[in-house]
PDB file of C-alpha atoms in Angstrom:
ATOM      1  CA  MET A   1       0.000   0.000   0.000  1.00  0.00           C
ATOM      2  CA  PHE A   2       1.001   3.571  -0.633  1.00  0.00           C
ATOM      3  CA  ASP A   3      -1.212   6.388   0.606  1.00  0.00           C
ATOM      4  CA  ILE A   4      -0.779  10.148   0.413  1.00  0.00           C
ATOM      5  CA  TYR A   5      -3.152  12.423   2.293  1.00  0.00           C
ATOM      6  CA  LEU A   6      -4.061  15.981   3.255  1.00  0.00           C
ATOM      7  CA  GLY A   7      -6.561  17.376   5.720  1.00  0.00           C
ATOM      8  CA  GLY A   8      -7.180  19.372   8.866  1.00  0.00           C
ATOM      9  CA  ALA A   9      -5.603  19.035  12.327  1.00  0.00           C
ATOM     10  CA  PHE A  10      -7.705  20.219  15.265  1.00  0.00           C
ATOM     11  CA  THR A  11      -5.654  20.439  18.469  1.00  0.00           C
ATOM     12  CA  GLU A  12      -7.639  20.611  21.693  1.00  0.00           C
ATOM     13  CA  ASP A  13      -7.061  23.481  24.135  1.00  0.00           C
ATOM     14  CA  SER A  14      -4.577  22.685  26.881  1.00  0.00           C
ATOM     15  CA  THR A  15      -2.305  24.270  29.457  1.00  0.00           C
ATOM     16  CA  VAL A  16       1.293  25.156  28.657  1.00  0.00           C
ATOM     17  CA  GLU A  17       3.730  25.058  31.567  1.00  0.00           C
ATOM     18  CA  ILE A  18       6.913  27.094  31.247  1.00  0.00           C
ATOM     19  CA  ASP A  19       9.732  26.553  33.743  1.00  0.00           C
ATOM     20  CA  THR A  20      11.926  29.620  34.156  1.00  0.00           C
ATOM     21  CA  PHE A  21      14.770  29.165  36.651  1.00  0.00           C
ATOM     22  CA  GLY A  22      12.703  26.734  38.755  1.00  0.00           C
ATOM     23  CA  VAL A  23       9.503  28.815  38.678  1.00  0.00           C
ATOM     24  CA  THR A  24       6.666  27.210  36.708  1.00  0.00           C
ATOM     25  CA  THR A  25       4.113  29.410  34.967  1.00  0.00           C
ATOM     26  CA  SER A  26       0.893  27.858  33.633  1.00  0.00           C
ATOM     27  CA  ILE A  27      -0.699  29.501  30.609  1.00  0.00           C
ATOM     28  CA  PRO A  28      -3.919  28.334  28.903  1.00  0.00           C
ATOM     29  CA  ALA A  29      -3.361  27.576  25.217  1.00  0.00           C
ATOM     30  CA  ASP A  30      -6.111  27.904  22.629  1.00  0.00           C
ATOM     31  CA  TRP A  31      -4.579  26.071  19.655  1.00  0.00           C
ATOM     32  CA  ASP A  32      -5.490  27.054  16.084  1.00  0.00           C
ATOM     33  CA  THR A  33      -6.559  24.585  13.402  1.00  0.00           C
ATOM     34  CA  SER A  34      -3.815  23.653  10.947  1.00  0.00           C
ATOM     35  CA  VAL A  35      -3.197  21.568   7.854  1.00  0.00           C
ATOM     36  CA  VAL A  36      -1.963  17.987   8.178  1.00  0.00           C
ATOM     37  CA  GLY A  37      -0.271  16.073   5.384  1.00  0.00           C
ATOM     38  CA  GLY A  38       1.580  12.818   5.114  1.00  0.00           C
ATOM     39  CA  VAL A  39       2.391   9.519   3.476  1.00  0.00           C
ATOM     40  CA  ARG A  40       1.869   5.928   4.543  1.00  0.00           C
ATOM     41  CA  VAL A  41       3.539   2.831   3.130  1.00  0.00           C
ATOM     42  CA  GLY A  42       2.896  -0.722   4.121  1.00  0.00           C
ATOM     43  CA  ARG A  43       1.561  -4.092   3.200  1.00  0.00           C
ATOM     44  CA  TRP A  44      -1.815  -5.751   3.457  1.00  0.00           C
ATOM     45  CA  PHE A  45      -1.297  -9.493   3.709  1.00  0.00           C
ATOM     46  CA  GLY A  46      -3.142 -11.928   1.466  1.00  0.00           C
ATOM     47  CA  GLY A  47      -4.872 -15.260   1.844  1.00  0.00           C
ATOM     48  CA  PRO A  48      -6.337 -15.961   5.267  1.00  0.00           C
ATOM     49  CA  LEU A  49      -4.688 -12.773   6.614  1.00  0.00           C
ATOM     50  CA  LYS A  50      -6.143 -10.408   3.987  1.00  0.00           C
ATOM     51  CA  TRP A  51      -7.681  -8.417   6.871  1.00  0.00           C
ATOM     52  CA  PHE A  52      -4.265  -7.697   8.483  1.00  0.00           C
ATOM     53  CA  GLY A  53      -1.500  -5.257   7.551  1.00  0.00           C
ATOM     54  CA  LEU A  54       1.575  -3.385   8.763  1.00  0.00           C
ATOM     55  CA  ALA A  55       2.457   0.161   7.776  1.00  0.00           C
ATOM     56  CA  GLY A  56       4.639   3.127   8.530  1.00  0.00           C
ATOM     57  CA  ASP A  57       3.322   6.695   8.499  1.00  0.00           C
ATOM     58  CA  LEU A  58       5.159  10.033   8.278  1.00  0.00           C
ATOM     59  CA  SER A  59       3.177  13.237   8.661  1.00  0.00           C
ATOM     60  CA  TYR A  60       3.369  16.903   9.625  1.00  0.00           C
ATOM     61  CA  PHE A  61       1.004  19.223  11.436  1.00  0.00           C
ATOM     62  CA  ARG A  62       1.346  22.391  13.461  1.00  0.00           C
ATOM     63  CA  ALA A  63      -0.150  23.464  16.773  1.00  0.00           C
ATOM     64  CA  GLU A  64      -0.090  27.256  17.035  1.00  0.00           C
ATOM     65  CA  ALA A  65      -1.376  29.044  20.103  1.00  0.00           C
ATOM     66  CA  VAL A  66      -3.845  31.760  19.154  1.00  0.00           C
ATOM     67  CA  GLY A  67      -1.927  34.945  18.589  1.00  0.00           C
ATOM     68  CA  GLY A  68       1.124  33.094  17.257  1.00  0.00           C
ATOM     69  CA  ALA A  69       3.231  33.510  20.418  1.00  0.00           C
ATOM     70  CA  LEU A  70       3.956  29.773  20.559  1.00  0.00           C
ATOM     71  CA  GLU A  71       4.140  27.204  17.744  1.00  0.00           C
ATOM     72  CA  LEU A  72       4.744  23.473  17.902  1.00  0.00           C
ATOM     73  CA  HIS A  73       5.639  21.853  14.585  1.00  0.00           C
ATOM     74  CA  MET A  74       4.859  18.158  14.998  1.00  0.00           C
ATOM     75  CA  ILE A  75       6.452  15.424  12.863  1.00  0.00           C
ATOM     76  CA  PRO A  76       5.116  11.993  13.884  1.00  0.00           C
ATOM     77  CA  ILE A  77       6.669   8.794  12.555  1.00  0.00           C
ATOM     78  CA  THR A  78       4.308   5.945  13.368  1.00  0.00           C
ATOM     79  CA  PRO A  79       4.652   2.188  12.882  1.00  0.00           C
ATOM     80  CA  LEU A  80       1.090   0.875  12.552  1.00  0.00           C
ATOM     81  CA  VAL A  81      -0.735  -2.390  13.035  1.00  0.00           C
ATOM     82  CA  MET A  82      -3.692  -2.223  10.642  1.00  0.00           C
ATOM     83  CA  VAL A  83      -6.893  -4.243  10.237  1.00  0.00           C
ATOM     84  CA  ARG A  84      -9.523  -4.017   7.506  1.00  0.00           C
ATOM     85  CA  ILE A  85     -12.826  -5.540   6.484  1.00  0.00           C
ATOM     86  CA  PRO A  86     -12.660  -6.564   2.798  1.00  0.00           C
ATOM     87  CA  LEU A  87     -16.074  -5.834   1.255  1.00  0.00           C
ATOM     88  CA  TRP A  88     -17.162  -6.602  -2.310  1.00  0.00           C
ATOM     89  CA  VAL A  89     -14.345  -9.083  -2.790  1.00  0.00           C
ATOM     90  CA  GLY A  90     -13.937 -10.225  -6.374  1.00  0.00           C
ATOM     91  CA  GLU A  91     -11.434 -11.320  -8.942  1.00  0.00           C
ATOM     92  CA  GLY A  92      -8.472  -8.965  -8.762  1.00  0.00           C
ATOM     93  CA  HIS A  93      -9.860  -7.454  -5.543  1.00  0.00           C
ATOM     94  CA  GLU A  94      -8.954  -9.942  -2.798  1.00  0.00           C
ATOM     95  CA  GLY A  95      -8.801  -7.054  -0.309  1.00  0.00           C
ATOM     96  CA  GLY A  96     -12.236  -5.860  -1.431  1.00  0.00           C
ATOM     97  CA  ARG A  97     -13.355  -2.840  -3.410  1.00  0.00           C
ATOM     98  CA  VAL A  98     -14.488  -1.158  -0.180  1.00  0.00           C
ATOM     99  CA  GLN A  99     -12.148  -1.418   2.799  1.00  0.00           C
ATOM    100  CA  PRO A 100     -13.161  -0.030   6.199  1.00  0.00           C
ATOM    101  CA  TYR A 101      -9.964  -0.081   8.280  1.00  0.00           C
ATOM    102  CA  ALA A 102      -8.394   0.875  11.590  1.00  0.00           C
ATOM    103  CA  GLY A 103      -4.831   1.227  12.798  1.00  0.00           C
ATOM    104  CA  VAL A 104      -2.894   1.889  15.984  1.00  0.00           C
ATOM    105  CA  GLY A 105       0.733   2.499  16.854  1.00  0.00           C
ATOM    106  CA  PRO A 106       3.213   4.476  18.899  1.00  0.00           C
ATOM    107  CA  ALA A 107       3.826   7.953  17.483  1.00  0.00           C
ATOM    108  CA  LEU A 108       7.514   8.850  17.610  1.00  0.00           C
ATOM    109  CA  LEU A 109       7.286  12.639  17.518  1.00  0.00           C
ATOM    110  CA  THR A 110       9.837  15.258  16.669  1.00  0.00           C
ATOM    111  CA  GLU A 111       8.590  18.594  17.997  1.00  0.00           C
ATOM    112  CA  VAL A 112      10.018  21.929  16.935  1.00  0.00           C
ATOM    113  CA  LEU A 113       8.994  24.721  19.306  1.00  0.00           C
ATOM    114  CA  THR A 114       9.198  28.330  18.162  1.00  0.00           C
ATOM    115  CA  SER A 115       8.413  31.302  20.369  1.00  0.00           C
ATOM    116  CA  SER A 116       7.876  34.811  19.044  1.00  0.00           C
ATOM    117  CA  SER A 117       8.480  36.298  22.511  1.00  0.00           C
ATOM    118  CA  ASN A 118      12.189  35.447  22.494  1.00  0.00           C
ATOM    119  CA  SER A 119      12.731  34.260  18.887  1.00  0.00           C
ATOM    120  CA  SER A 120      13.909  30.866  20.116  1.00  0.00           C
ATOM    121  CA  VAL A 121      13.743  27.504  18.352  1.00  0.00           C
ATOM    122  CA  ASP A 122      14.029  24.282  20.346  1.00  0.00           C
ATOM    123  CA  VAL A 123      13.642  20.624  19.359  1.00  0.00           C
ATOM    124  CA  GLY A 124      12.223  17.777  21.429  1.00  0.00           C
ATOM    125  CA  PHE A 125      11.445  14.099  20.946  1.00  0.00           C
ATOM    126  CA  ASP A 126       8.557  12.299  22.627  1.00  0.00           C
ATOM    127  CA  LEU A 127       6.530   9.126  22.379  1.00  0.00           C
ATOM    128  CA  GLY A 128       2.769   9.384  21.913  1.00  0.00           C
ATOM    129  CA  LEU A 129      -0.159   7.374  20.629  1.00  0.00           C
ATOM    130  CA  ASP A 130      -1.719   7.356  17.148  1.00  0.00           C
ATOM    131  CA  ILE A 131      -5.071   5.728  16.397  1.00  0.00           C
ATOM    132  CA  ARG A 132      -7.038   5.962  13.152  1.00  0.00           C
ATOM    133  CA  ALA A 133     -10.065   4.632  11.334  1.00  0.00           C
ATOM    134  CA  GLY A 134     -11.199   5.148   7.780  1.00  0.00           C
ATOM    135  CA  VAL A 135     -12.567   3.689   4.617  1.00  0.00           C
ATOM    136  CA  ALA A 136     -10.806   3.159   1.289  1.00  0.00           C
ATOM    137  CA  VAL A 137     -12.599   2.601  -2.003  1.00  0.00           C
ATOM    138  CA  VAL A 138     -10.550   0.860  -4.704  1.00  0.00           C
ATOM    139  CA  LEU A 139     -11.667   2.197  -8.087  1.00  0.00           C
ATOM    140  CA  GLY A 140      -9.571   0.008 -10.373  1.00  0.00           C
ATOM    141  CA  GLY A 141      -6.020  -0.992 -11.124  1.00  0.00           C
ATOM    142  CA  GLY A 142      -5.164  -0.772  -7.430  1.00  0.00           C
ATOM    143  CA  PHE A 143      -5.956   2.964  -7.430  1.00  0.00           C
ATOM    144  CA  GLY A 144      -8.410   4.291  -4.873  1.00  0.00           C
ATOM    145  CA  LEU A 145      -9.505   7.090  -2.586  1.00  0.00           C
ATOM    146  CA  PHE A 146      -9.849   7.131   1.178  1.00  0.00           C
ATOM    147  CA  ALA A 147     -11.155   9.242   4.052  1.00  0.00           C
ATOM    148  CA  GLU A 148      -9.807   8.901   7.568  1.00  0.00           C
ATOM    149  CA  TYR A 149     -10.181  10.100  11.154  1.00  0.00           C
ATOM    150  CA  ARG A 150      -6.992  10.082  13.212  1.00  0.00           C
ATOM    151  CA  ARG A 151      -6.134  10.967  16.806  1.00  0.00           C
ATOM    152  CA  THR A 152      -2.616  11.853  17.969  1.00  0.00           C
ATOM    153  CA  ASP A 153      -1.897  12.274  21.701  1.00  0.00           C
ATOM    154  CA  VAL A 154       1.449  13.224  23.223  1.00  0.00           C
ATOM    155  CA  ASP A 155       2.773  14.814  26.391  1.00  0.00           C
ATOM    156  CA  ALA A 156       5.262  17.171  24.761  1.00  0.00           C
ATOM    157  CA  LYS A 157       8.331  18.475  26.550  1.00  0.00           C
ATOM    158  CA  VAL A 158      10.581  20.798  24.578  1.00  0.00           C
ATOM    159  CA  ALA A 159      13.304  22.735  26.403  1.00  0.00           C
ATOM    160  CA  ASN A 160      11.545  24.356  29.403  1.00  0.00           C
ATOM    161  CA  VAL A 161       8.011  24.030  27.950  1.00  0.00           C
ATOM    162  CA  GLU A 162       5.551  21.205  28.693  1.00  0.00           C
ATOM    163  CA  THR A 163       2.052  20.671  27.329  1.00  0.00           C
ATOM    164  CA  THR A 164      -0.361  17.959  26.319  1.00  0.00           C
ATOM    165  CA  VAL A 165      -1.069  17.880  22.592  1.00  0.00           C
ATOM    166  CA  GLU A 166      -4.293  16.041  21.754  1.00  0.00           C
ATOM    167  CA  THR A 167      -5.110  16.415  18.065  1.00  0.00           C
ATOM    168  CA  ASN A 168      -8.006  15.170  15.951  1.00  0.00           C
ATOM    169  CA  HIS A 169      -7.289  14.873  12.230  1.00  0.00           C
ATOM    170  CA  ILE A 170      -9.752  14.577   9.352  1.00  0.00           C
ATOM    171  CA  THR A 171      -7.959  13.603   6.144  1.00  0.00           C
ATOM    172  CA  GLY A 172      -8.558  12.309   2.661  1.00  0.00           C
ATOM    173  CA  GLY A 173      -6.210  11.024   0.050  1.00  0.00           C
ATOM    174  CA  ILE A 174      -5.132   8.791  -2.768  1.00  0.00           C
ATOM    175  CA  ALA A 175      -4.533   5.080  -2.155  1.00  0.00           C
ATOM    176  CA  LEU A 176      -2.493   2.635  -4.198  1.00  0.00           C
ATOM    177  CA  ARG A 177      -3.030  -1.016  -3.372  1.00  0.00           C
ATOM    178  CA  PHE A 178      -0.603  -3.599  -4.697  1.00  0.00           C
TER     179      PHE A 178
END
């Protein structure tokens, strides 16, 4: 499988904690909506395991606090365990023409934090969770379209800044099944 997608990322409001010389300041963060884009490669197995697959996903989205004072650029790399329900199975379509699916995996996130207040850029790495569900429709020749809901959760710590990033994604894209 090879999928490429684009959509919206909706990060839930949270609290940002900033530690300055041992003094922690808590600031509410109202995150703006951003664009999410990415690619997924993997393999759906055949035969009796045609419902099972493994994939890797690389994407990008941004969480920007309203007003632009704080931005988190998020780059998740996610190994996924995937399952699907092959519907309308036929010759040349062992995986089905319609494929509702779900996936889960650990999100290995690179976070780039930028702050307009002091023009700083810091990088952090954290482990989060990525879950998703969608439906793919194979049109012919292995080419198809899909729509997907995804949730990415991570407790981000970059330099002296900590926050919880809980993001809902709605995406759509092009699917190649081989």
